[in-house]
Amino acid sequence: MSDIRTGYIEAFQKQRAKSREAARRAAIARFGELGLPTRRAENWRFTNLRPLEQRLFPPAPAGTVPAATLPPLYRLGVPSHRFVLVNGRFAPALSDMGDLPLGVSLRPLAESAPALAPALDAPFLRESNPFLALNAAFFEDGFDLSMTDVVAGEQPSPPPELDRPIEILHLAVAANPVSLHTRNRLCIPPGRRCTIVETFAGSGPYWTNAVLEIAIGDGAALRHIVLQDEGKEAVHLGHRRIRLGAGARYDGFTLALGSQLSRQDTIVTIEGERAECLLNGAYLLRGSQEATIATLIDHAAPGSATREVFKGVVADRAHGVFQGKIVVRQAAQKTDAHQLNKNLLLGRQAVVDTKPELEIYADDVKCSHGAAIGDLDENALFYLRARGLTAAEARRMLIDAFAGEAIDLVADGAARSYLRRHLERWLAAREE
Amino acid sequence: MLEITNLHARLADGREILKGVDLTVKAGEVHAIMGPNGSGKSTLAGVLAGRPGYEVTAGSVAYEGRDLLALAPDERAREGLFLAFQYPVEIPGVNNMYFLRAALNAVRRQRGEAELDAGQFLKAVRAKLKLLDIGEDLLQRPVNVGFSGGEKKRNEIFQMAMLEPKLAILDETDSGLDIDALRVVANGVNKLRSPERAAILITHYQRLLDYVVPDVVHVLSHGRIVRSGDKSLATELECRGYAFLDDAAAE
């Protein structure tokens, strides 16, 4: 494992990135101190990182975007502003940003990074997450969405809701092992609303190490839908940090279907009063897939609400992990937070670890959490079969219903059908 | 159509429930099976439909000349056997229409008929609803979820009408129903009656038989059929209760 650590340090020495040099050096030094996490670290206890321990994924070479086409499978199917990254870099040929409304900026982070440099690195190096340090050392690009409150001068105020959803597609094409480190930013200023559909997909032996920072201003709202459908050999680490202002609303949904090993960390900090955090999702795993959903929702202000539901379907020899923590600080009175994790375990060798956690320091709160692991309902299976459906069709219908109920939590119609299509595709592939 | 010979069945815990049932149902006939609680009525229905949890220890069931017990539950259904459940199962997340269309198309494929597309299916649904005088409100909800007892039973009859089984087995579909719902159930069975089809009505009460006149009435007691007769047997049971069976057995 120390070879792997050295491998990334050596790869860093060879890289030619010129921007933010001091920050990058500090980041790789931090990675050198930390190394890869071990199972002794509580936060990484359940996640089997073997694919990252066994193989070095050198950063994708700088400045090149491999030729790629946009798979129709990953088109949302409604008019949108589309931003495509290939191997971690903006791919203008595949992107179609359309006419962005005045005051809305969607551009590659590579363009804005120099101006943002200090803000980009500071929070991550203080933490003991080596993947954040590696990201800080290697990232060169990503997407950067920002909006202004009102365009300067006599422009009329912008409408609160962005005219179309924003589609972000992270595509990977790898013949040899590469790592793709992107830094992405979303800033929704007070009073504005938008919908973002983010998809991760690709083929070959690659490692996605994506970091996304989201700031939602007072009274602003973001619907954020993520489809993780990475290639079979891929490793996916997605790290999201979300800050919510007063009366702000984050409505997030993740559907995890792909990659050999995946882990999605979502850290939400509720900084303002009366904010709302909806954090939902589903993971469907088969073969020997390994996936962790880790969430931390930190209620630091009073009167806010959290609704969190994650559903897992874990088949064959797959391993699913849900680690969900809700913290209610002393100041966060009148917090209303509920968390639920339900799993279907469909193979004798399939494993689920679920660890829901509440940490409450305020005394006037309504909080609950729950977890369940079970098999398909025998009575329901018999009922369906007694009407003529084969055992396989009946099982498929019940799995579809179980995961579909989670997807029904997605408020945006186009995004909901998009995820439904991918769920159906997963179920169809299962029958082979 | 159905020939049950010396059927013995027990539960997983080893309790023997059916102790030698003999029953022959011919095409075109409606049979009623009555009997006190615990006599084995629902076990008989469960064994015929292939419900897990029962073990047949002796005897045979021939359905249209085939060994029914060798067929999986879904094969039995596709071959035209239908069980109206005593306790229809709630299935969250599965839309009633979507489920029924999948079931109907599975049955149609088996019959060598073309599958129905969404439009054709909807047309067929509307026709049956009208025939049975059932409202459309149940259709867009998840299967049986939040349905009242009467709605669940109506849904069973509606499914039966759509699937047009050769042999329908109604397991106490009439219990707990008000008079309107009872009429819907009776109407469903009567509409299905034809020289090619048959039905077995398992019931606790004679009430349903006022609306569906059976060709034969059987009394099941302690896992065996102890009496068979025409409709007047049901009336006799209604007047005298099941206690007289024990007297008869003692004689």
XYZ file of C-alpha atoms in Angstrom:
683
model
C 0.000 0.000 0.000
C 2.912 2.327 0.646
C 3.827 1.638 -3.014
C 0.503 3.098 -4.003
C 1.131 6.181 -1.900
C 4.567 6.628 -3.458
C 3.062 5.999 -6.861
C 0.753 9.009 -6.574
C 3.545 11.197 -5.188
C 5.747 10.241 -8.137
C 2.910 10.835 -10.557
C 2.534 14.289 -9.024
C 6.197 15.053 -9.601
C 5.809 14.181 -13.262
C 2.684 16.197 -13.896
C 2.857 19.474 -15.736
C 0.015 21.430 -14.172
C 1.208 24.992 -13.775
C -1.607 26.684 -11.869
C -1.882 26.740 -8.065
C 1.525 25.162 -7.652
C 1.986 25.902 -3.976
C -1.459 24.625 -3.137
C -0.900 21.461 -5.108
C 2.383 20.780 -3.374
C 0.752 21.231 0.022
C -2.039 18.884 -1.017
C 0.223 16.081 -2.188
C 2.267 16.439 0.981
C -0.942 16.053 2.970
C -1.799 12.949 0.982
C 1.687 11.622 1.726
C 0.989 12.017 5.444
C -2.407 10.373 5.292
C -2.042 7.503 2.843
C -5.133 5.488 1.919
C -7.709 4.994 4.704
C -7.681 1.700 6.563
C -10.691 -0.179 7.923
C -9.608 0.946 11.382
C -10.900 4.432 10.621
C -14.533 4.427 11.729
C -15.696 6.365 8.690
C -14.125 3.796 6.354
C -14.856 0.716 8.412
C -17.313 -0.885 5.999
C -15.843 0.247 2.678
C -13.591 -2.251 0.956
C -11.028 -0.148 -0.925
C -9.089 -3.052 -2.378
C -9.366 -1.920 -6.029
C -7.604 1.320 -5.053
C -5.022 -0.481 -2.937
C -4.082 -2.961 -5.627
C -3.658 -0.691 -8.577
C -2.275 2.745 -9.325
C -4.508 5.042 -11.353
C -2.179 7.793 -12.627
C -3.918 11.113 -13.275
C -5.243 11.390 -16.831
C -2.645 13.249 -18.933
C -3.031 17.001 -18.887
C -4.541 18.978 -21.684
C -6.025 16.171 -23.747
C -9.657 15.346 -24.239
C -10.087 11.974 -25.927
C -12.581 11.770 -28.751
C -15.928 10.575 -27.480
C -19.531 10.555 -28.554
C -22.521 11.380 -26.445
C -24.432 8.169 -25.721
C -28.190 8.718 -26.307
C -28.775 6.714 -23.136
C -27.522 9.645 -21.127
C -29.603 12.366 -22.681
C -32.225 13.758 -20.388
C -34.583 14.094 -23.335
C -35.853 17.620 -22.690
C -34.344 20.962 -23.663
C -31.472 21.695 -21.307
C -28.144 23.444 -20.879
C -25.681 20.598 -21.355
C -22.126 20.599 -20.053
C -19.982 17.552 -20.814
C -16.663 16.568 -19.289
C -14.579 13.814 -20.857
C -11.927 12.295 -18.620
C -12.276 15.163 -16.222
C -11.982 17.953 -18.766
C -14.517 20.174 -20.442
C -15.476 18.807 -23.868
C -16.903 21.749 -25.842
C -17.730 19.585 -28.868
C -20.173 17.488 -26.852
C -21.561 20.315 -24.768
C -24.547 22.406 -25.685
C -25.001 25.177 -23.221
C -27.617 26.929 -25.337
C -28.479 30.479 -24.416
C -27.957 30.855 -20.734
C -30.151 33.507 -19.162
C -28.498 36.756 -18.220
C -26.518 36.523 -15.036
C -26.090 32.759 -15.231
C -22.621 31.426 -15.823
C -21.785 27.794 -16.575
C -18.163 27.353 -17.476
C -15.165 25.082 -17.023
C -13.543 25.462 -13.640
C -10.173 25.631 -15.382
C -11.162 29.151 -16.435
C -12.261 30.321 -13.024
C -9.826 28.353 -10.846
C -6.998 30.938 -10.780
C -9.324 33.566 -9.348
C -10.801 31.125 -6.842
C -7.529 29.489 -5.806
C -7.398 30.057 -2.036
C -11.083 29.320 -1.506
C -10.783 26.068 -3.432
C -8.255 24.366 -1.237
C -8.463 25.601 2.300
C -11.265 23.446 3.732
C -10.076 20.175 2.337
C -6.540 19.995 3.581
C -7.533 20.422 7.201
C -9.431 17.162 7.022
C -8.076 13.679 7.203
C -9.611 12.464 3.970
C -6.736 11.539 1.646
C -8.988 11.529 -1.403
C -9.796 15.187 -0.904
C -6.057 15.860 -0.657
C -5.415 13.935 -3.890
C -8.213 15.836 -5.557
C -6.669 19.142 -4.459
C -3.289 18.025 -5.764
C -4.487 16.882 -9.173
C -7.712 18.572 -10.249
C -7.565 20.801 -13.280
C -11.140 21.153 -14.397
C -14.776 20.607 -13.559
C -17.967 22.582 -13.960
C -18.598 25.903 -12.336
C -22.155 27.172 -12.219
C -22.847 30.523 -10.718
C -25.566 33.120 -10.909
C -25.737 36.697 -9.937
C -28.663 38.084 -8.000
C -29.422 40.808 -10.464
C -27.447 41.860 -13.508
C -25.838 45.268 -13.007
C -27.525 48.355 -14.355
C -31.092 48.624 -15.517
C -31.626 44.984 -16.355
C -34.888 43.561 -15.057
C -34.597 41.081 -12.192
C -34.080 37.522 -13.387
C -36.965 35.069 -12.958
C -36.326 32.938 -9.875
C -36.404 29.597 -11.725
C -33.753 28.823 -14.336
C -35.476 28.333 -17.710
C -34.205 24.791 -18.302
C -32.552 22.023 -16.319
C -28.778 21.806 -16.445
C -27.337 18.487 -17.547
C -23.830 17.633 -16.463
C -22.298 14.520 -17.978
C -19.007 13.163 -16.631
C -17.833 10.730 -19.314
C -14.776 8.529 -19.020
C -12.936 6.639 -21.734
C -9.933 4.680 -20.505
C -7.774 2.028 -22.134
C -5.274 2.018 -19.269
C -5.793 2.862 -15.599
C -6.303 6.589 -15.087
C -7.707 8.738 -12.326
C -10.026 11.649 -13.042
C -9.984 14.338 -10.401
C -12.542 17.059 -10.917
C -13.549 19.974 -8.771
C -17.046 21.250 -9.363
C -18.950 24.190 -7.985
C -22.563 25.214 -7.803
C -23.581 28.490 -6.341
C -27.264 29.376 -6.158
C -27.698 32.923 -4.876
C -30.585 34.049 -2.666
C -34.038 33.562 -4.078
C -33.067 31.586 -7.183
C -34.018 28.059 -8.125
C -32.639 25.474 -10.512
C -32.513 21.798 -11.406
C -29.292 19.941 -12.140
C -29.048 16.407 -13.468
C -25.572 14.986 -13.127
C -24.513 11.696 -14.726
C -21.335 9.684 -14.344
C -20.677 7.067 -17.028
C -17.823 5.518 -18.937
C -15.838 2.455 -19.836
C -12.474 0.990 -18.965
C -10.317 0.902 -15.846
C -10.658 4.408 -14.468
C -11.134 6.044 -11.111
C -13.417 9.037 -10.738
C -12.532 11.223 -7.776
C -15.025 14.068 -8.035
C -15.586 16.842 -5.528
C -18.608 19.116 -5.705
C -19.253 22.153 -3.547
C -22.752 23.537 -3.409
C -23.819 26.767 -1.765
C -27.533 27.532 -1.635
C -28.312 31.053 -0.544
C -31.199 32.325 1.571
C -34.525 31.299 0.102
C -32.839 29.603 -2.862
C -33.570 26.054 -3.986
C -31.708 23.342 -5.845
C -32.997 20.085 -7.216
C -29.949 17.893 -7.706
C -30.301 14.510 -9.360
C -27.299 12.225 -9.694
C -27.043 9.052 -11.758
C -23.908 7.071 -10.993
C -23.691 4.593 -13.837
C -19.922 4.230 -14.140
C -18.381 1.365 -16.115
C -17.979 -2.124 -14.688
C -14.269 -1.782 -13.969
C -14.531 1.729 -12.607
C -14.023 3.106 -9.139
C -16.212 6.057 -8.214
C -15.623 8.386 -5.295
C -18.006 11.306 -5.196
C -17.711 13.883 -2.476
C -20.398 16.555 -2.108
C -20.578 19.419 0.343
C -23.691 21.442 0.592
C -24.277 24.604 2.585
C -27.822 25.809 3.129
C -28.803 29.365 4.001
C -31.967 30.504 5.764
C -35.128 29.196 4.123
C -33.012 27.415 1.505
C -33.989 24.062 0.097
C -31.820 21.233 -1.199
C -33.658 18.363 -2.863
C -31.078 15.727 -3.742
C -31.451 12.270 -5.212
C -28.788 9.724 -6.108
C -29.287 6.554 -8.123
C -26.193 4.359 -7.908
C -26.016 1.520 -10.423
C -22.494 1.338 -11.765
C -18.807 0.789 -10.970
C -16.997 -2.005 -9.208
C -16.409 0.108 -6.124
C -18.235 3.300 -5.317
C -18.589 5.608 -2.412
C -20.627 8.778 -2.318
C -20.145 11.121 0.591
C -22.651 13.906 1.084
C -22.083 16.441 3.806
C -24.824 18.982 4.347
C -24.425 21.909 6.691
C -27.607 23.727 7.565
C -26.389 27.183 8.420
C -29.653 29.132 8.215
C -33.011 28.823 9.930
C -36.028 27.105 8.369
C -33.978 25.390 5.696
C -35.077 22.113 4.174
C -32.847 19.211 3.235
C -34.223 16.319 1.227
C -31.599 13.684 0.670
C -32.867 10.541 -0.993
C -31.575 7.796 -3.189
C -31.309 4.189 -4.208
C -28.448 1.802 -4.858
C -28.785 -1.363 -6.903
C -25.865 -3.745 -6.743
C -25.102 -7.133 -8.200
C -22.192 -9.386 -9.029
C -19.391 -8.387 -6.689
C -20.162 -4.665 -6.650
C -19.311 -2.675 -3.568
C -21.052 0.611 -2.766
C -21.150 2.973 0.177
C -23.583 5.808 0.712
C -22.283 8.037 3.486
C -24.226 11.095 4.559
C -23.751 13.661 7.273
C -26.424 16.275 7.832
C -25.382 18.893 10.301
C -28.194 21.016 11.727
C -26.430 24.106 13.013
C -29.436 26.452 12.908
C -32.935 26.198 14.406
C -36.234 25.289 12.802
C -34.926 23.292 9.851
C -36.078 19.961 8.473
C -34.398 16.911 6.999
C -36.018 14.034 5.138
C -33.673 11.239 4.163
C -34.668 7.944 2.531
C -32.216 5.549 0.925
C -33.258 2.211 -0.519
C -30.878 -0.577 -1.437
C -31.228 -3.650 -3.630
C -28.242 -5.907 -3.072
C -28.003 -9.124 -5.076
C -25.513 -11.922 -5.753
C -22.284 -11.328 -3.794
C -22.584 -7.559 -3.698
C -21.968 -5.417 -0.636
C -23.955 -2.287 0.161
C -23.199 0.152 2.939
C -25.326 2.959 4.311
C -23.739 5.236 6.877
C -26.076 8.076 7.690
C -25.542 10.564 10.442
C -27.672 13.495 11.498
C -26.200 15.954 13.962
C -28.448 18.437 15.742
C -26.421 21.101 17.488
C -27.513 22.825 20.645
C -28.574 25.921 18.745
C -30.715 23.908 16.346
C -33.932 23.798 18.392
C -37.170 22.789 16.635
C -35.263 20.615 14.204
C -37.431 18.047 12.442
C -35.230 15.297 11.002
C -36.089 11.821 9.823
C -33.913 9.208 8.233
C -34.744 5.799 6.805
C -32.685 3.108 5.114
C -34.427 0.052 3.656
C -32.684 -2.813 1.934
C -33.653 -5.834 -0.112
C -31.079 -8.571 0.231
C -31.379 -10.886 -2.765
C -28.470 -13.278 -2.571
C -27.179 -15.690 0.020
C -23.777 -14.068 -0.235
C -25.050 -10.515 -0.507
C -24.226 -8.265 2.439
C -25.620 -4.978 3.718
C -24.135 -2.883 6.481
C -26.367 -0.106 7.682
C -25.459 2.401 10.331
C -28.018 5.121 10.927
C -26.945 7.607 13.579
C -28.479 10.556 15.369
C -26.377 12.876 17.467
C -28.589 15.387 19.249
C -27.508 18.235 21.498
C -30.748 20.265 21.418
C -33.710 19.327 23.626
C -36.712 20.493 21.594
C -36.473 18.439 18.422
C -38.361 15.781 16.468
C -35.940 13.211 15.122
C -36.136 9.595 14.071
C -34.147 7.048 12.198
C -34.732 3.530 11.055
C -33.179 0.738 9.065
C -34.547 -2.468 7.621
C -33.084 -5.387 5.730
C -35.363 -7.992 4.224
C -36.189 -10.337 1.383
C -39.020 -9.968 -1.120
C -42.472 -10.472 0.401
C -43.435 -14.149 -0.078
C -47.144 -13.392 -0.025
C -46.808 -10.734 -2.699
C -44.707 -13.098 -4.846
C -47.370 -15.787 -4.583
C -50.143 -13.334 -5.363
C -48.405 -12.212 -8.564
C -47.620 -15.790 -9.588
C -51.212 -16.833 -8.905
C -52.167 -14.325 -11.608
C -49.846 -15.887 -14.174
C -46.549 -14.010 -13.811
C -43.462 -16.220 -13.722
C -41.309 -16.235 -10.605
C -38.736 -14.065 -12.426
C -41.372 -11.579 -13.612
C -42.894 -11.393 -10.153
C -39.513 -10.746 -8.540
C -38.691 -8.124 -11.121
C -41.998 -6.378 -10.529
C -41.429 -6.258 -6.778
C -37.828 -5.021 -7.096
C -39.016 -2.404 -9.567
C -41.702 -1.311 -7.112
C -39.259 -1.143 -4.212
C -36.693 1.008 -6.020
C -39.371 2.849 -7.977
C -40.921 4.132 -4.770
C -37.628 5.855 -4.009
C -37.427 7.334 -7.513
C -40.957 8.654 -7.082
C -39.472 11.060 -4.542
C -37.831 12.933 -7.447
C -40.017 15.967 -8.020
C -38.787 16.884 -11.508
C -40.722 14.887 -14.109
C -37.990 14.675 -16.751
C -35.387 13.606 -14.207
C -37.787 11.050 -12.750
C -38.392 9.433 -16.148
C -34.660 9.524 -16.837
C -33.913 7.569 -13.654
C -36.854 5.234 -14.333
C -35.404 4.390 -17.738
C -32.104 3.483 -16.141
C -33.820 1.425 -13.455
C -35.686 -0.537 -16.163
C -32.417 -1.071 -18.011
C -30.821 -2.417 -14.837
C -33.739 -4.780 -14.239
C -33.714 -6.014 -17.836
C -29.992 -6.733 -17.703
C -30.525 -8.671 -14.505
C -32.627 -11.292 -16.265
C -29.875 -12.532 -18.520
C -62.291 -30.559 -15.668
C -61.088 -31.111 -12.105
C -60.757 -34.449 -10.403
C -59.516 -34.549 -6.840
C -58.845 -38.029 -5.497
C -58.095 -38.921 -1.890
C -56.197 -35.642 -1.333
C -54.208 -35.422 1.883
C -52.270 -32.288 2.780
C -50.514 -30.937 5.830
C -48.986 -27.714 7.032
C -45.274 -27.152 7.487
C -45.710 -27.829 11.211
C -46.958 -31.322 10.395
C -50.658 -30.782 11.194
C -52.750 -32.737 8.719
C -55.593 -30.568 7.379
C -56.936 -32.438 4.371
C -57.629 -36.083 5.088
C -58.840 -37.607 1.887
C -60.809 -35.144 -0.200
C -62.631 -36.494 -3.251
C -64.255 -34.034 -5.602
C -65.133 -33.991 -9.283
C -66.046 -30.753 -11.054
C -67.221 -30.907 -14.653
C -67.082 -28.084 -17.181
C -70.158 -25.882 -16.934
C -70.719 -26.600 -13.234
C -70.650 -24.402 -10.173
C -69.833 -26.141 -6.922
C -70.151 -24.684 -3.458
C -67.968 -25.947 -0.642
C -69.255 -25.088 2.798
C -68.066 -26.036 6.204
C -67.209 -24.735 9.638
C -64.039 -22.822 10.466
C -61.007 -25.055 10.487
C -62.572 -27.700 8.274
C -59.885 -27.233 5.610
C -61.706 -25.049 3.059
C -58.923 -22.522 2.599
C -56.260 -25.215 2.658
C -58.020 -26.902 -0.221
C -58.065 -23.635 -2.171
C -54.392 -23.015 -1.333
C -53.306 -26.484 -2.418
C -55.194 -26.159 -5.706
C -53.586 -22.785 -6.452
C -50.107 -23.900 -5.359
C -49.652 -21.693 -2.310
C -46.332 -22.422 -0.576
C -46.508 -23.850 2.918
C -48.562 -26.965 2.259
C -47.338 -30.465 1.636
C -49.475 -32.938 -0.252
C -48.862 -36.324 1.351
C -51.251 -38.470 -0.659
C -53.788 -38.338 -3.438
C -53.911 -36.599 -6.783
C -55.480 -33.669 -8.590
C -56.135 -33.900 -12.313
C -56.950 -30.647 -14.115
C -58.055 -31.117 -17.703
C -56.326 -34.471 -17.607
C -52.981 -33.092 -16.353
C -51.326 -33.479 -12.982
C -52.154 -30.103 -11.449
C -49.848 -30.560 -8.484
C -46.825 -30.861 -10.781
C -47.396 -27.338 -12.132
C -45.912 -24.164 -10.633
C -48.495 -21.663 -9.332
C -47.985 -19.364 -12.331
C -48.328 -22.274 -14.778
C -51.644 -23.169 -13.165
C -52.791 -19.565 -13.565
C -51.740 -19.439 -17.204
C -53.575 -22.728 -17.776
C -56.774 -21.031 -16.668
C -57.009 -21.627 -12.937
C -57.882 -18.572 -10.872
C -57.948 -18.179 -7.104
C -59.829 -15.228 -5.660
C -57.933 -14.682 -2.414
C -59.644 -14.609 0.937
C -57.079 -11.985 1.953
C -55.874 -10.186 -1.193
C -52.254 -9.057 -0.744
C -51.292 -5.377 -0.675
C -48.365 -4.662 -2.996
C -47.004 -1.137 -2.543
C -45.429 0.447 -5.593
C -47.085 -1.859 -8.148
C -49.811 -0.105 -10.096
C -53.018 -2.129 -10.344
C -53.406 -1.591 -14.108
C -49.774 -2.311 -14.877
C -49.961 -5.528 -12.871
C -53.203 -6.659 -14.458
C -51.994 -5.987 -17.977
C -48.842 -8.049 -17.333
C -51.023 -10.861 -15.920
C -53.520 -10.732 -18.774
C -50.790 -10.783 -21.389
C -49.104 -13.735 -19.667
C -52.400 -15.633 -19.817
C -53.075 -14.535 -23.407
C -49.642 -15.678 -24.579
C -50.367 -19.097 -23.093
C -53.723 -19.208 -24.918
C -51.998 -18.325 -28.168
C -53.673 -14.930 -28.325
C -52.010 -11.647 -29.205
C -50.905 -9.419 -26.331
C -52.928 -6.292 -25.756
C -51.276 -2.910 -26.078
C -52.081 -0.129 -23.635
C -55.008 1.165 -25.678
C -56.621 -2.216 -26.308
C -56.149 -3.130 -22.677
C -57.845 0.051 -21.489
C -60.771 -0.662 -23.770
C -61.125 -4.189 -22.379
C -60.901 -2.828 -18.831
C -63.659 -0.288 -19.435
C -65.929 -2.946 -20.900
C -65.486 -5.239 -17.890
C -65.934 -2.434 -15.387
C -69.205 -1.539 -16.990
C -70.341 -5.145 -17.069
C -69.583 -5.565 -13.371
C -70.671 -2.102 -12.324
C -67.277 -1.340 -10.701
C -65.874 2.207 -10.572
C -62.558 3.191 -12.196
C -61.126 4.583 -8.979
C -59.305 1.374 -8.039
C -57.321 1.175 -11.210
C -54.619 3.766 -10.750
C -53.756 2.806 -7.196
C -51.102 0.327 -6.103
C -52.434 -3.231 -5.933
C -54.859 -3.451 -2.981
C -52.971 -0.793 -0.999
C -55.365 1.150 1.194
C -58.377 -0.675 -0.293
C -61.284 -1.396 2.023
C -62.262 -5.031 2.498
C -65.036 -4.644 -0.069
C -62.749 -2.922 -2.577
C -60.226 -5.729 -2.319
C -62.896 -8.316 -3.076
C -64.241 -6.280 -5.990
C -60.699 -6.070 -7.320
C -60.414 -9.864 -7.157
C -63.636 -10.253 -9.122
C -62.495 -7.639 -11.611
C -59.232 -9.525 -12.141
C -61.205 -12.728 -12.591
C -63.419 -11.095 -15.187
C -60.379 -9.798 -17.090
C -58.458 -13.091 -17.009
C -61.512 -15.221 -17.928
C -60.328 -18.394 -16.192
C -61.570 -21.873 -17.023
C -61.747 -22.775 -13.377
C -62.358 -20.070 -10.783
C -61.955 -20.802 -7.093
C -63.400 -18.150 -4.801
C -62.061 -18.469 -1.284
C -64.651 -16.873 1.015
C -64.890 -13.943 -1.338
C -68.337 -13.220 0.104
C -67.388 -12.925 3.768
C -67.632 -9.492 5.296
C -69.321 -7.940 2.269
C -72.331 -5.680 2.257
C -75.191 -6.510 -0.046
C -73.949 -4.325 -2.929
C -70.490 -5.857 -2.925
C -72.025 -9.298 -2.641
C -74.036 -8.595 -5.784
C -70.844 -7.587 -7.612
C -69.222 -10.872 -6.631
C -72.272 -12.900 -7.634
C -72.600 -10.977 -10.863
C -68.930 -11.658 -11.669
C -69.416 -15.390 -11.256
C -72.689 -15.470 -13.158
C -71.210 -13.508 -16.072
C -68.415 -16.029 -16.278
C -70.722 -19.057 -16.287
C -70.560 -20.991 -19.526
C -70.504 -24.605 -20.681
C -66.693 -24.448 -20.951
C -66.003 -23.008 -17.511
C -66.441 -24.068 -13.928
C -66.312 -22.454 -10.511
C -65.805 -23.529 -6.926
C -67.287 -21.198 -4.339
C -65.843 -21.686 -0.906
C -68.140 -20.043 1.551
C -69.170 -20.016 5.128
C -72.661 -18.735 4.513
C -75.552 -19.648 2.307
C -76.153 -15.978 1.435
C -74.004 -15.912 -1.730
C -75.861 -18.962 -3.005
C -79.056 -16.912 -3.192
C -77.395 -15.031 -6.037
C -75.283 -17.765 -7.591
C -77.212 -20.991 -7.709
C -74.761 -23.892 -7.443
C -75.162 -27.200 -9.219
C -73.689 -29.084 -6.279
C -73.144 -28.202 -2.630
C -70.514 -30.027 -0.575
C -69.876 -29.937 3.118
C -66.262 -30.156 4.214
C -65.629 -31.219 7.782
C -62.378 -32.274 9.453
C -60.599 -32.401 6.122
C -63.096 -34.544 4.226
C -66.227 -34.010 2.202
C -68.949 -35.472 4.373
C -72.073 -34.539 2.471
C -72.913 -33.553 -1.075
C -76.247 -32.483 -2.428
C -78.100 -29.836 -4.367
C -78.872 -26.285 -3.271
C -81.263 -27.480 -0.605
C -78.286 -28.770 1.385
C -77.103 -25.180 1.791
C -80.508 -24.155 3.058
C -80.534 -27.040 5.478
C -77.131 -26.002 6.824
C -78.347 -22.458 7.223
C -81.278 -23.653 9.345
C -79.586 -26.339 11.398
C -75.967 -25.128 11.572
C -72.962 -27.350 11.184
C -73.558 -29.159 14.460
C -75.838 -31.693 12.849
C -72.860 -32.939 10.858
C -71.312 -34.258 14.017
C -74.615 -35.888 14.930
C -74.702 -37.453 11.495
C -71.138 -38.648 11.890
C -71.986 -40.172 15.257
C -74.906 -42.163 13.861
